[in-house]
Backbone as JSON, one array per atom type, in Angstrom:
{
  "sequence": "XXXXXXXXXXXXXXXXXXXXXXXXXXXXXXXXXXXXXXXXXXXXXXXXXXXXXXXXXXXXXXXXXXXXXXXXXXXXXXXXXXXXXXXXXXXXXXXXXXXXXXXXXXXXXXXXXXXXXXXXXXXXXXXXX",
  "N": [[-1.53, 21.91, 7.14], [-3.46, 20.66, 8.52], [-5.56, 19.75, 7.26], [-3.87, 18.18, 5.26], [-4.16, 15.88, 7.03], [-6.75, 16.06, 8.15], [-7.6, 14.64, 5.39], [-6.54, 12.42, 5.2], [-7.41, 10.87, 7.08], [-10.04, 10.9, 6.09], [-9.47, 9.53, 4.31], [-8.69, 7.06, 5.0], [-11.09, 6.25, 6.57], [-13.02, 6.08, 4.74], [-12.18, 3.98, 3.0], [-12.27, 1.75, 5.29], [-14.95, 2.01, 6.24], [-15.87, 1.52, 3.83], [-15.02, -1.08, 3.25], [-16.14, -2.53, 5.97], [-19.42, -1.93, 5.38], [-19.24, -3.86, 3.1], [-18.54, -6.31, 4.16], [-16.9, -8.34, 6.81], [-14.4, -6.84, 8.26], [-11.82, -8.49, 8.57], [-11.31, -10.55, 7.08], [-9.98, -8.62, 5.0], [-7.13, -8.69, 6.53], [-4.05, -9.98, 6.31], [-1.32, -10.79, 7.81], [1.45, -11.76, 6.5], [1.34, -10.72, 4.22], [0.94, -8.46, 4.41], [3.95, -7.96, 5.8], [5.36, -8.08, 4.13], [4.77, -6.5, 2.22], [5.11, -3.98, 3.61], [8.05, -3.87, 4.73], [9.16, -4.79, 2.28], [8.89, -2.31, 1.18], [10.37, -0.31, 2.6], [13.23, -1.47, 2.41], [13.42, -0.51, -0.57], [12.77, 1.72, 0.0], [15.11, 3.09, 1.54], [17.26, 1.99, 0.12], [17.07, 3.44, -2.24], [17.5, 6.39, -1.57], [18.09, 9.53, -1.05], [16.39, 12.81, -0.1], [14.28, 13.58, 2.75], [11.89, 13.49, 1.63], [12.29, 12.3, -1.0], [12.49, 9.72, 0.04], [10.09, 9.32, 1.04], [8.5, 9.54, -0.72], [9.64, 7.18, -2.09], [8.85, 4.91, -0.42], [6.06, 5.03, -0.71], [6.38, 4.41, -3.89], [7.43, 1.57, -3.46], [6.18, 0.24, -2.03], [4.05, -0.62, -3.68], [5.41, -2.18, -5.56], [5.98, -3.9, -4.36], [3.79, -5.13, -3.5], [2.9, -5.99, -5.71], [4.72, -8.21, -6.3], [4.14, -9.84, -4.27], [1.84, -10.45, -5.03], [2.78, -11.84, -7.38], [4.37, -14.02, -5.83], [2.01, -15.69, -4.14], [0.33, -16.78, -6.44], [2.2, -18.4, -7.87], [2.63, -19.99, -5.31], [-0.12, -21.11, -5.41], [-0.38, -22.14, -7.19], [1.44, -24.28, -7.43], [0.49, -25.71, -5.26], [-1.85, -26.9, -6.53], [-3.88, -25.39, -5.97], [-5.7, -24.09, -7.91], [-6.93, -25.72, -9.42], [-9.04, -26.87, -7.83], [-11.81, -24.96, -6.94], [-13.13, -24.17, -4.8], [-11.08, -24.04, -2.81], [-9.39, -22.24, -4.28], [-11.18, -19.77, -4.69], [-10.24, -18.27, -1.99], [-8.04, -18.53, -1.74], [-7.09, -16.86, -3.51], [-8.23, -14.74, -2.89], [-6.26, -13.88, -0.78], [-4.27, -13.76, -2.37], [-4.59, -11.34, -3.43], [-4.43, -9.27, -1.66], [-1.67, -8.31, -1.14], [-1.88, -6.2, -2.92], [-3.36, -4.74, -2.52], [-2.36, -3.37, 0.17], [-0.16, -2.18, -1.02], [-0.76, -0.29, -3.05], [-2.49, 1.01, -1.09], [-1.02, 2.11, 0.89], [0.7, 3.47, -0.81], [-1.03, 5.64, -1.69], [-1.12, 6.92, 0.4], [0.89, 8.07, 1.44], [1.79, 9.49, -1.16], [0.04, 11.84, -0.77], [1.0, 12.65, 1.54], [3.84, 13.61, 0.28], [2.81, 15.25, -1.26], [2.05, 17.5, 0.14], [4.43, 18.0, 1.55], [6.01, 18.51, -0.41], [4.48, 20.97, -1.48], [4.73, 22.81, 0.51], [7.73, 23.04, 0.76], [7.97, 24.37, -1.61], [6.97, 26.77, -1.12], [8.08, 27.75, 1.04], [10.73, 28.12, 0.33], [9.88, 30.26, -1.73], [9.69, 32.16, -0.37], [11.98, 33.17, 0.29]],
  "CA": [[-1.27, 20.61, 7.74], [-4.79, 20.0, 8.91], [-6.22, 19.29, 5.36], [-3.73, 16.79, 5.3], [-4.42, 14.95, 8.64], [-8.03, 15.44, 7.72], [-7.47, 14.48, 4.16], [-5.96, 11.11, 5.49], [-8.65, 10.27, 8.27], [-10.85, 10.85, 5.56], [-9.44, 8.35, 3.43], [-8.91, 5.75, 5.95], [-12.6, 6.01, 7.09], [-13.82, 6.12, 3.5], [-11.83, 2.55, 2.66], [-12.75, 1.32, 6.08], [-16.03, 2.0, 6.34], [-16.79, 0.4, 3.02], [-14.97, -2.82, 3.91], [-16.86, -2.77, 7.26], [-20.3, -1.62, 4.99], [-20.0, -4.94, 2.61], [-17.97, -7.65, 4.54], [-16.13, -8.27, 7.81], [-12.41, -5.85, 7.97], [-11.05, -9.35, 8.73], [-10.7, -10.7, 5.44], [-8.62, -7.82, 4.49], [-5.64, -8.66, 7.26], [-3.2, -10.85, 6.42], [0.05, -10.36, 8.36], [2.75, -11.99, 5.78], [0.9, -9.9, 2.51], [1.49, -7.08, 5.13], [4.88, -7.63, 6.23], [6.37, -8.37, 2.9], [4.75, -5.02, 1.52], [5.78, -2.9, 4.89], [9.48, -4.46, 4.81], [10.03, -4.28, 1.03], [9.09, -0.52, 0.96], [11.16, 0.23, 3.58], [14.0, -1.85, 2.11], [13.34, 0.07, -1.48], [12.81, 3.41, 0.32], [16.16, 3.16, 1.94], [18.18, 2.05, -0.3], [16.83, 4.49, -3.32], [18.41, 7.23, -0.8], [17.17, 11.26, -1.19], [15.87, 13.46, 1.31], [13.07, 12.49, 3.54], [10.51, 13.38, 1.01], [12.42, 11.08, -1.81], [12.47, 8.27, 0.78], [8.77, 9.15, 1.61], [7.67, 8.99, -2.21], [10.2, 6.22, -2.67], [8.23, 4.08, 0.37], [5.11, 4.6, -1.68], [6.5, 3.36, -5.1], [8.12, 0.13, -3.14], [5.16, -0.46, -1.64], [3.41, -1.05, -5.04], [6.31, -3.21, -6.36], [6.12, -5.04, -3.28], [2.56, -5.65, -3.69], [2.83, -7.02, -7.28], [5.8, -9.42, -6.01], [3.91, -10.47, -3.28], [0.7, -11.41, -5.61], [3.14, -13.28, -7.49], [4.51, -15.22, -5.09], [1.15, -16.07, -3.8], [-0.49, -17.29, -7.29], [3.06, -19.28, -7.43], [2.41, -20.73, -4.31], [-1.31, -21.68, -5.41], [-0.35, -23.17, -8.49], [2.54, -25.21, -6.48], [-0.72, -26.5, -3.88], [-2.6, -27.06, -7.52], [-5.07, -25.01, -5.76], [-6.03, -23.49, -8.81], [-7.54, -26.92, -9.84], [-10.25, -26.55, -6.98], [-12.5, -23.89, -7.03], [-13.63, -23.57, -3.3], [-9.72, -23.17, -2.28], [-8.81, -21.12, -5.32], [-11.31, -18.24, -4.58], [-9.62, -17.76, -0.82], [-6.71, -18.32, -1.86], [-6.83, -15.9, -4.88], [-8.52, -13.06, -2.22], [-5.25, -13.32, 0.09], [-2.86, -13.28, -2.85], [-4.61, -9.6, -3.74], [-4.02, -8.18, -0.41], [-0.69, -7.36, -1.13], [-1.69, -5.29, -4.22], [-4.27, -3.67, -2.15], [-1.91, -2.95, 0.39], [0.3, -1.41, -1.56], [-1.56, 1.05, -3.1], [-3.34, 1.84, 0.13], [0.22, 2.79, 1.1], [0.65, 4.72, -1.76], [-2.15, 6.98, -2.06], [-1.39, 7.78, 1.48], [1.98, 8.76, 1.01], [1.27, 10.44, -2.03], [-0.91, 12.67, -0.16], [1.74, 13.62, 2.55], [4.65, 14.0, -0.45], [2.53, 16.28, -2.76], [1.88, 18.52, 0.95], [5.85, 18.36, 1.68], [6.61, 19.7, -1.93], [4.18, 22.28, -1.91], [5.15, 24.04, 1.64], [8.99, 23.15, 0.8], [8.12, 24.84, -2.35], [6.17, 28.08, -0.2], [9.61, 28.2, 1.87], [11.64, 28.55, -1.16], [9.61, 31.11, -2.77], [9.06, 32.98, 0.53], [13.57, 33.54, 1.01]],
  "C": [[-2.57, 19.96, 8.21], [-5.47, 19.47, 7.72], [-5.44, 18.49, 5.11], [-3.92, 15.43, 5.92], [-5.92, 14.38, 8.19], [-8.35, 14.9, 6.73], [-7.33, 12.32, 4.36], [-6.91, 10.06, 6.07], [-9.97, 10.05, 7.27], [-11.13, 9.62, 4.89], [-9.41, 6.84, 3.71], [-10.45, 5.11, 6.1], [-13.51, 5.91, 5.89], [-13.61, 4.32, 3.01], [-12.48, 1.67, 3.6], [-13.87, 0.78, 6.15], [-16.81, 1.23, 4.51], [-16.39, -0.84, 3.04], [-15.5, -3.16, 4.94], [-18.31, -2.69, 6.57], [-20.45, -3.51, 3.82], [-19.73, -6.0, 3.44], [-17.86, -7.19, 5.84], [-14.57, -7.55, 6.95], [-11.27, -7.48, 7.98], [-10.44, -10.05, 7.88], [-9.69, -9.68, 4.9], [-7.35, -7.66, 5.2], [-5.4, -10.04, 6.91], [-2.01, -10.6, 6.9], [1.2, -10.63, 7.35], [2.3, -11.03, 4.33], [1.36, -7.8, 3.33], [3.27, -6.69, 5.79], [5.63, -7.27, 4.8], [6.32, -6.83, 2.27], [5.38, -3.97, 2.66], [7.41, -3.3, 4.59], [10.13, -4.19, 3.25], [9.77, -2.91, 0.74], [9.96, 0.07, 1.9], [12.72, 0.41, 3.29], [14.66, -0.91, 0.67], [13.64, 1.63, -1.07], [14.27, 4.0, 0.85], [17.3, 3.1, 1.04], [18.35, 2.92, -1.84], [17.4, 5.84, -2.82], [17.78, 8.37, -1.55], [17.24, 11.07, 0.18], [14.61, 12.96, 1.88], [12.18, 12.54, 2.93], [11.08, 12.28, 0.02], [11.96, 10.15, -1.03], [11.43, 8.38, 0.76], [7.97, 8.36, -0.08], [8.35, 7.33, -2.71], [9.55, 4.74, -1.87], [6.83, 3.65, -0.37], [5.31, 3.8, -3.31], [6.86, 1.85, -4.76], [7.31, -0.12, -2.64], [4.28, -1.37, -2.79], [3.77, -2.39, -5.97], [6.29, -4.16, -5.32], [5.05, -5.74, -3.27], [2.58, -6.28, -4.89], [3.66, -8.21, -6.73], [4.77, -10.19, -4.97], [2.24, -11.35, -3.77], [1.35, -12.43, -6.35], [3.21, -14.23, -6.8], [3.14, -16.15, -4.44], [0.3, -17.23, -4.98], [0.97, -18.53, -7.82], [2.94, -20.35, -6.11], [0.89, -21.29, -4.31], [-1.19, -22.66, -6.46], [0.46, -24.34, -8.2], [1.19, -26.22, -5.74], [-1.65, -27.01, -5.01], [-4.4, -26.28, -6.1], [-6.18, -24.27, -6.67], [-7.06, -24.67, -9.94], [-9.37, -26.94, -8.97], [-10.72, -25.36, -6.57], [-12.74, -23.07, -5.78], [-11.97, -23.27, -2.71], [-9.08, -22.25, -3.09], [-9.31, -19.55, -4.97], [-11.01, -17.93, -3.21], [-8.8, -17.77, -0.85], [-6.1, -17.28, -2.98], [-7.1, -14.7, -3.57], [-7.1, -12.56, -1.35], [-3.99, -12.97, -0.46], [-3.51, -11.69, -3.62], [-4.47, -8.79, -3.19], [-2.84, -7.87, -0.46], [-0.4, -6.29, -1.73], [-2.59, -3.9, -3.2], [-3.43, -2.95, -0.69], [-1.23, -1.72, 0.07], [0.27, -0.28, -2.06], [-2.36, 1.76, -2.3], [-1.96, 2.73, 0.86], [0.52, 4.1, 0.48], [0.13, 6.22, -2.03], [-1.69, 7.86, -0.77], [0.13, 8.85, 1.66], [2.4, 9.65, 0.19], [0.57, 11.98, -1.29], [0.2, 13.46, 1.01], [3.15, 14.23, 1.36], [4.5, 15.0, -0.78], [2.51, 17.64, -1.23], [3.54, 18.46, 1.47], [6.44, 19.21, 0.67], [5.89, 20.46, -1.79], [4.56, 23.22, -0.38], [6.62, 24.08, 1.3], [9.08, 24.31, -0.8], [7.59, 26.8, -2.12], [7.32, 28.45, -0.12], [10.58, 29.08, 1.0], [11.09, 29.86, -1.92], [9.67, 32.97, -1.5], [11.06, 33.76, 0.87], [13.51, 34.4, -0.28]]
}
């Protein structure tokens, strides 16, 4: 369990620290690219139903799908503003419709990472009766 904790902290502080190493972290929060992906994995994870590790892996795949939906809607909603016509609002408005992708898979990986350490001790348990 510690190799996952530290596994995690690792990965946080590895993403972190290089969005803090080229830019400001601030650019990478958007609250609605974050709710939509938090809320539709939740929504996905729930209603795909399993045990708490399905739901866990199933939070990470709906995170992903939530992140693609949520770049659509965004490059939908730029093309709607014809912001895609002007250059200087296109590339800020293109960076906030990728934060849901990058969400998503930041979700993912991390979830991933506690799944694959649920299956292999649930798989210890099992071998150990």
């Amino acid at each position: 369990m510690f190799n996952l904790i530290l596994g995690i902290i690792l990965f946080i502080g590895l993403i972190s620290g290089t969005i803090i190493s080229v830019d400001s972290i601030v650019i990478f929060m958007d609250m609605p690219s974050l709710i939509i992906v938090i809320l539709g994995a939740l929504i996905y994870s729930f209603s795909a139903g399993g045990d708490a590790i399905d739901r866990l892996d199933n939070f990470g795949f709906g995170a992903v799908r939530m992140g693609w939906i949520g770049f659509i809607i965004g490059i939908v909603l730029m093309a709607n503003r014809k912001m895609i016509l002007d250059l200087e609002l296109f590339s800020s408005a293109f960076a906030v419709a990728m934060l849901p992708i990058f969400y998503g898979y930041f979700f993912q990986i991390i979830t991933n990472m506690i799944v694959y350490k649920l299956e292999i001790n649930k798989l210890d348990d099992e071998l150990k009766e």
